[in-house]
Amino acid sequence: WKSEFIKKLGEDLKDCGFNVDFIYSSWDVGDIDAIFIEDIKVCVVDGTYNKIEERYPGAFERTLNFDEYYDIDYLRDNKEKIIYYTDRLFEEYDKYYKCMKEAKHIHDILESEYLIGMDFKKADSYTYEIINKLIKGKTDKKPEETHRFLGAMG
């Protein structure tokens, strides 16, 4: 539900004219881990899997802990289900990451074979030709590259 809250907040801020960057979750497809509002230098992060410690608590950062608003009695009454599904979730993630590791290994083997016969000059020439056809006359704006630390957390 935190992801939905952050997503809705970001959409509302966009509707108000703010420039909002949405940072998607690497865990759950379609979920939002964070939004960054450049105009006002604010970042809202779901800290469920991204643990964030304030360096100067209160001086620059402010943490709102939504965990304080849980219905503790309900959660305790349903703790067996919560434990079961949370454990299952992490078991599935473990399987996923093992499969991805194996897929990466297979990919690297295939790639090494393809690279033997690759004509990089020809590929680069063709790539630039396609890029020039796609963007010709579209913009004079220089593209920006944004580096975020959030992807390294978790």
PDB file of C-alpha atoms in Angstrom:
ATOM      1  CA  TRP A   1       0.000   0.000   0.000  1.00  0.00           C
ATOM      2  CA  LYS A   2       2.982   2.319   0.484  1.00  0.00           C
ATOM      3  CA  SER A   3       3.843   2.032  -3.191  1.00  0.00           C
ATOM      4  CA  GLU A   4       0.290   3.012  -4.146  1.00  0.00           C
ATOM      5  CA  PHE A   5       0.433   5.982  -1.775  1.00  0.00           C
ATOM      6  CA  ILE A   6       3.736   7.164  -3.266  1.00  0.00           C
ATOM      7  CA  LYS A   7       2.456   6.653  -6.817  1.00  0.00           C
ATOM      8  CA  LYS A   8      -0.733   8.643  -6.119  1.00  0.00           C
ATOM      9  CA  LEU A   9       1.278  11.397  -4.429  1.00  0.00           C
ATOM     10  CA  GLY A  10       3.573  11.601  -7.462  1.00  0.00           C
ATOM     11  CA  GLU A  11       0.662  11.709  -9.904  1.00  0.00           C
ATOM     12  CA  ASP A  12      -1.051  14.450  -7.883  1.00  0.00           C
ATOM     13  CA  LEU A  13       2.161  16.478  -7.772  1.00  0.00           C
ATOM     14  CA  LYS A  14       2.555  16.087 -11.552  1.00  0.00           C
ATOM     15  CA  ASP A  15      -1.029  17.317 -11.982  1.00  0.00           C
ATOM     16  CA  CYS A  16      -0.024  20.392  -9.938  1.00  0.00           C
ATOM     17  CA  GLY A  17       2.809  21.093 -12.377  1.00  0.00           C
ATOM     18  CA  PHE A  18       5.772  19.607 -10.538  1.00  0.00           C
ATOM     19  CA  ASN A  19       8.454  17.633 -12.357  1.00  0.00           C
ATOM     20  CA  VAL A  20       8.302  14.176 -10.743  1.00  0.00           C
ATOM     21  CA  ASP A  21      10.663  11.261 -11.379  1.00  0.00           C
ATOM     22  CA  PHE A  22       9.163   7.857 -10.578  1.00  0.00           C
ATOM     23  CA  ILE A  23      11.648   5.224  -9.448  1.00  0.00           C
ATOM     24  CA  TYR A  24      10.312   1.735 -10.013  1.00  0.00           C
ATOM     25  CA  SER A  25      10.876  -1.245  -7.765  1.00  0.00           C
ATOM     26  CA  SER A  26      13.357  -3.904  -8.755  1.00  0.00           C
ATOM     27  CA  TRP A  27      11.360  -6.333  -6.615  1.00  0.00           C
ATOM     28  CA  ASP A  28       7.797  -5.860  -7.773  1.00  0.00           C
ATOM     29  CA  VAL A  29       7.001  -5.007 -11.375  1.00  0.00           C
ATOM     30  CA  GLY A  30       4.861  -1.894 -11.558  1.00  0.00           C
ATOM     31  CA  ASP A  31       5.443  -0.864  -7.940  1.00  0.00           C
ATOM     32  CA  ILE A  32       7.009   2.473  -7.130  1.00  0.00           C
ATOM     33  CA  ASP A  33       9.952   2.545  -4.699  1.00  0.00           C
ATOM     34  CA  ALA A  34      10.311   6.301  -4.685  1.00  0.00           C
ATOM     35  CA  ILE A  35       9.492   9.611  -6.265  1.00  0.00           C
ATOM     36  CA  PHE A  36      11.892  12.514  -6.621  1.00  0.00           C
ATOM     37  CA  ILE A  37      10.549  16.042  -6.979  1.00  0.00           C
ATOM     38  CA  GLU A  38      13.449  18.092  -8.346  1.00  0.00           C
ATOM     39  CA  ASP A  39      11.599  21.431  -8.111  1.00  0.00           C
ATOM     40  CA  ILE A  40      11.402  21.284  -4.318  1.00  0.00           C
ATOM     41  CA  LYS A  41      14.295  18.859  -3.658  1.00  0.00           C
ATOM     42  CA  VAL A  42      12.090  16.214  -2.048  1.00  0.00           C
ATOM     43  CA  CYS A  43      12.363  12.454  -2.261  1.00  0.00           C
ATOM     44  CA  VAL A  44       9.691  10.092  -0.941  1.00  0.00           C
ATOM     45  CA  VAL A  45      10.939   6.522  -0.500  1.00  0.00           C
ATOM     46  CA  ASP A  46       9.211   3.296   0.479  1.00  0.00           C
ATOM     47  CA  GLY A  47      11.568   2.086   3.182  1.00  0.00           C
ATOM     48  CA  THR A  48      10.147  -1.440   3.323  1.00  0.00           C
ATOM     49  CA  TYR A  49      13.113  -2.946   1.480  1.00  0.00           C
ATOM     50  CA  ASN A  50      15.232   0.192   1.176  1.00  0.00           C
ATOM     51  CA  LYS A  51      16.404   0.947   4.681  1.00  0.00           C
ATOM     52  CA  ILE A  52      17.391   4.580   4.911  1.00  0.00           C
ATOM     53  CA  GLU A  53      19.149   6.132   7.859  1.00  0.00           C
ATOM     54  CA  GLU A  54      19.049   9.889   8.234  1.00  0.00           C
ATOM     55  CA  ARG A  55      22.492  11.400   8.463  1.00  0.00           C
ATOM     56  CA  TYR A  56      21.337  14.586  10.169  1.00  0.00           C
ATOM     57  CA  PRO A  57      17.906  13.736  11.601  1.00  0.00           C
ATOM     58  CA  GLY A  58      15.614  16.717  11.437  1.00  0.00           C
ATOM     59  CA  ALA A  59      18.256  19.099  10.095  1.00  0.00           C
ATOM     60  CA  PHE A  60      17.724  18.247   6.429  1.00  0.00           C
ATOM     61  CA  GLU A  61      15.717  15.065   6.205  1.00  0.00           C
ATOM     62  CA  ARG A  62      12.405  14.128   7.689  1.00  0.00           C
ATOM     63  CA  THR A  63      11.206  10.570   8.098  1.00  0.00           C
ATOM     64  CA  LEU A  64       7.541   9.696   8.242  1.00  0.00           C
ATOM     65  CA  ASN A  65       7.158   6.167   9.542  1.00  0.00           C
ATOM     66  CA  PHE A  66       3.892   4.754   8.219  1.00  0.00           C
ATOM     67  CA  ASP A  67       4.463   1.639  10.309  1.00  0.00           C
ATOM     68  CA  GLU A  68       3.196   3.663  13.269  1.00  0.00           C
ATOM     69  CA  TYR A  69      -0.276   3.545  11.727  1.00  0.00           C
ATOM     70  CA  TYR A  70      -0.677  -0.219  11.468  1.00  0.00           C
ATOM     71  CA  ASP A  71      -3.541  -1.923  13.258  1.00  0.00           C
ATOM     72  CA  ILE A  72      -1.276  -3.931  15.577  1.00  0.00           C
ATOM     73  CA  ASP A  73      -4.100  -6.060  16.992  1.00  0.00           C
ATOM     74  CA  TYR A  74      -5.153  -7.148  13.497  1.00  0.00           C
ATOM     75  CA  LEU A  75      -1.562  -7.928  12.522  1.00  0.00           C
ATOM     76  CA  ARG A  76      -0.940  -9.954  15.660  1.00  0.00           C
ATOM     77  CA  ASP A  77      -4.186 -11.883  15.154  1.00  0.00           C
ATOM     78  CA  ASN A  78      -3.002 -12.767  11.640  1.00  0.00           C
ATOM     79  CA  LYS A  79       0.692 -13.255  12.316  1.00  0.00           C
ATOM     80  CA  GLU A  80       0.755 -16.893  11.115  1.00  0.00           C
ATOM     81  CA  LYS A  81      -0.595 -15.873   7.702  1.00  0.00           C
ATOM     82  CA  ILE A  82       1.772 -12.923   7.529  1.00  0.00           C
ATOM     83  CA  ILE A  83       4.775 -15.102   8.375  1.00  0.00           C
ATOM     84  CA  TYR A  84       3.685 -17.807   5.924  1.00  0.00           C
ATOM     85  CA  TYR A  85       3.199 -15.465   2.959  1.00  0.00           C
ATOM     86  CA  THR A  86       6.272 -13.380   3.714  1.00  0.00           C
ATOM     87  CA  ASP A  87       8.416 -16.518   3.897  1.00  0.00           C
ATOM     88  CA  ARG A  88       6.872 -17.804   0.656  1.00  0.00           C
ATOM     89  CA  LEU A  89       7.578 -14.475  -1.021  1.00  0.00           C
ATOM     90  CA  PHE A  90      11.253 -14.613  -0.083  1.00  0.00           C
ATOM     91  CA  GLU A  91      11.497 -18.279  -1.136  1.00  0.00           C
ATOM     92  CA  GLU A  92      10.165 -17.317  -4.567  1.00  0.00           C
ATOM     93  CA  TYR A  93      12.582 -14.390  -4.795  1.00  0.00           C
ATOM     94  CA  ASP A  94      15.440 -16.762  -3.961  1.00  0.00           C
ATOM     95  CA  LYS A  95      14.331 -19.079  -6.809  1.00  0.00           C
ATOM     96  CA  TYR A  96      14.019 -16.105  -9.142  1.00  0.00           C
ATOM     97  CA  TYR A  97      17.512 -14.818  -8.384  1.00  0.00           C
ATOM     98  CA  LYS A  98      19.020 -18.295  -8.819  1.00  0.00           C
ATOM     99  CA  CYS A  99      17.309 -18.590 -12.216  1.00  0.00           C
ATOM    100  CA  MET A 100      18.476 -15.113 -13.211  1.00  0.00           C
ATOM    101  CA  LYS A 101      22.043 -15.972 -12.219  1.00  0.00           C
ATOM    102  CA  GLU A 102      21.926 -19.122 -14.362  1.00  0.00           C
ATOM    103  CA  ALA A 103      20.341 -17.213 -17.251  1.00  0.00           C
ATOM    104  CA  LYS A 104      23.104 -14.591 -17.029  1.00  0.00           C
ATOM    105  CA  HIS A 105      25.727 -17.341 -17.150  1.00  0.00           C
ATOM    106  CA  ILE A 106      24.120 -18.860 -20.265  1.00  0.00           C
ATOM    107  CA  HIS A 107      23.792 -15.397 -21.814  1.00  0.00           C
ATOM    108  CA  ASP A 108      27.492 -14.706 -21.241  1.00  0.00           C
ATOM    109  CA  ILE A 109      28.463 -17.976 -22.947  1.00  0.00           C
ATOM    110  CA  LEU A 110      26.263 -17.199 -25.956  1.00  0.00           C
ATOM    111  CA  GLU A 111      27.468 -13.619 -26.109  1.00  0.00           C
ATOM    112  CA  SER A 112      31.117 -14.690 -26.143  1.00  0.00           C
ATOM    113  CA  GLU A 113      30.391 -16.887 -29.173  1.00  0.00           C
ATOM    114  CA  TYR A 114      28.551 -14.124 -31.034  1.00  0.00           C
ATOM    115  CA  LEU A 115      31.275 -11.573 -30.278  1.00  0.00           C
ATOM    116  CA  ILE A 116      33.828 -13.684 -32.136  1.00  0.00           C
ATOM    117  CA  GLY A 117      32.074 -12.961 -35.417  1.00  0.00           C
ATOM    118  CA  MET A 118      30.888  -9.420 -34.674  1.00  0.00           C
ATOM    119  CA  ASP A 119      31.816  -6.583 -37.038  1.00  0.00           C
ATOM    120  CA  PHE A 120      31.676  -3.676 -34.579  1.00  0.00           C
ATOM    121  CA  LYS A 121      32.405  -0.967 -37.161  1.00  0.00           C
ATOM    122  CA  LYS A 122      29.484  -2.147 -39.269  1.00  0.00           C
ATOM    123  CA  ALA A 123      27.196  -2.424 -36.217  1.00  0.00           C
ATOM    124  CA  ASP A 124      28.163   1.070 -35.011  1.00  0.00           C
ATOM    125  CA  SER A 125      27.580   2.540 -38.451  1.00  0.00           C
ATOM    126  CA  TYR A 126      24.150   0.929 -38.694  1.00  0.00           C
ATOM    127  CA  THR A 127      23.266   2.046 -35.151  1.00  0.00           C
ATOM    128  CA  TYR A 128      24.152   5.695 -35.878  1.00  0.00           C
ATOM    129  CA  GLU A 129      22.179   5.523 -39.124  1.00  0.00           C
ATOM    130  CA  ILE A 130      19.053   4.368 -37.274  1.00  0.00           C
ATOM    131  CA  ILE A 131      19.502   6.938 -34.498  1.00  0.00           C
ATOM    132  CA  ASN A 132      19.884   9.766 -37.000  1.00  0.00           C
ATOM    133  CA  LYS A 133      16.729   8.686 -38.842  1.00  0.00           C
ATOM    134  CA  LEU A 134      14.742   8.516 -35.607  1.00  0.00           C
ATOM    135  CA  ILE A 135      15.788  11.827 -34.059  1.00  0.00           C
ATOM    136  CA  LYS A 136      16.545  13.989 -37.103  1.00  0.00           C
ATOM    137  CA  GLY A 137      14.879  17.348 -36.558  1.00  0.00           C
ATOM    138  CA  LYS A 138      13.144  16.184 -33.393  1.00  0.00           C
ATOM    139  CA  THR A 139      15.067  18.133 -30.787  1.00  0.00           C
ATOM    140  CA  ASP A 140      17.964  20.434 -30.097  1.00  0.00           C
ATOM    141  CA  LYS A 141      17.913  19.526 -26.424  1.00  0.00           C
ATOM    142  CA  LYS A 142      20.950  17.664 -25.134  1.00  0.00           C
ATOM    143  CA  PRO A 143      19.914  14.448 -23.360  1.00  0.00           C
ATOM    144  CA  GLU A 144      20.579  14.208 -19.653  1.00  0.00           C
ATOM    145  CA  GLU A 145      21.857  11.240 -17.730  1.00  0.00           C
ATOM    146  CA  THR A 146      20.661  10.944 -14.150  1.00  0.00           C
ATOM    147  CA  HIS A 147      22.493   8.860 -11.584  1.00  0.00           C
ATOM    148  CA  ARG A 148      20.526   7.795  -8.554  1.00  0.00           C
ATOM    149  CA  PHE A 149      21.734   6.009  -5.467  1.00  0.00           C
ATOM    150  CA  LEU A 150      18.376   4.312  -4.803  1.00  0.00           C
ATOM    151  CA  GLY A 151      19.085   1.470  -7.194  1.00  0.00           C
ATOM    152  CA  ALA A 152      22.028   0.401  -5.079  1.00  0.00           C
ATOM    153  CA  MET A 153      19.966   0.081  -1.924  1.00  0.00           C
ATOM    154  CA  GLY A 154      18.157  -3.013  -0.811  1.00  0.00           C
TER     155      GLY A 154
END
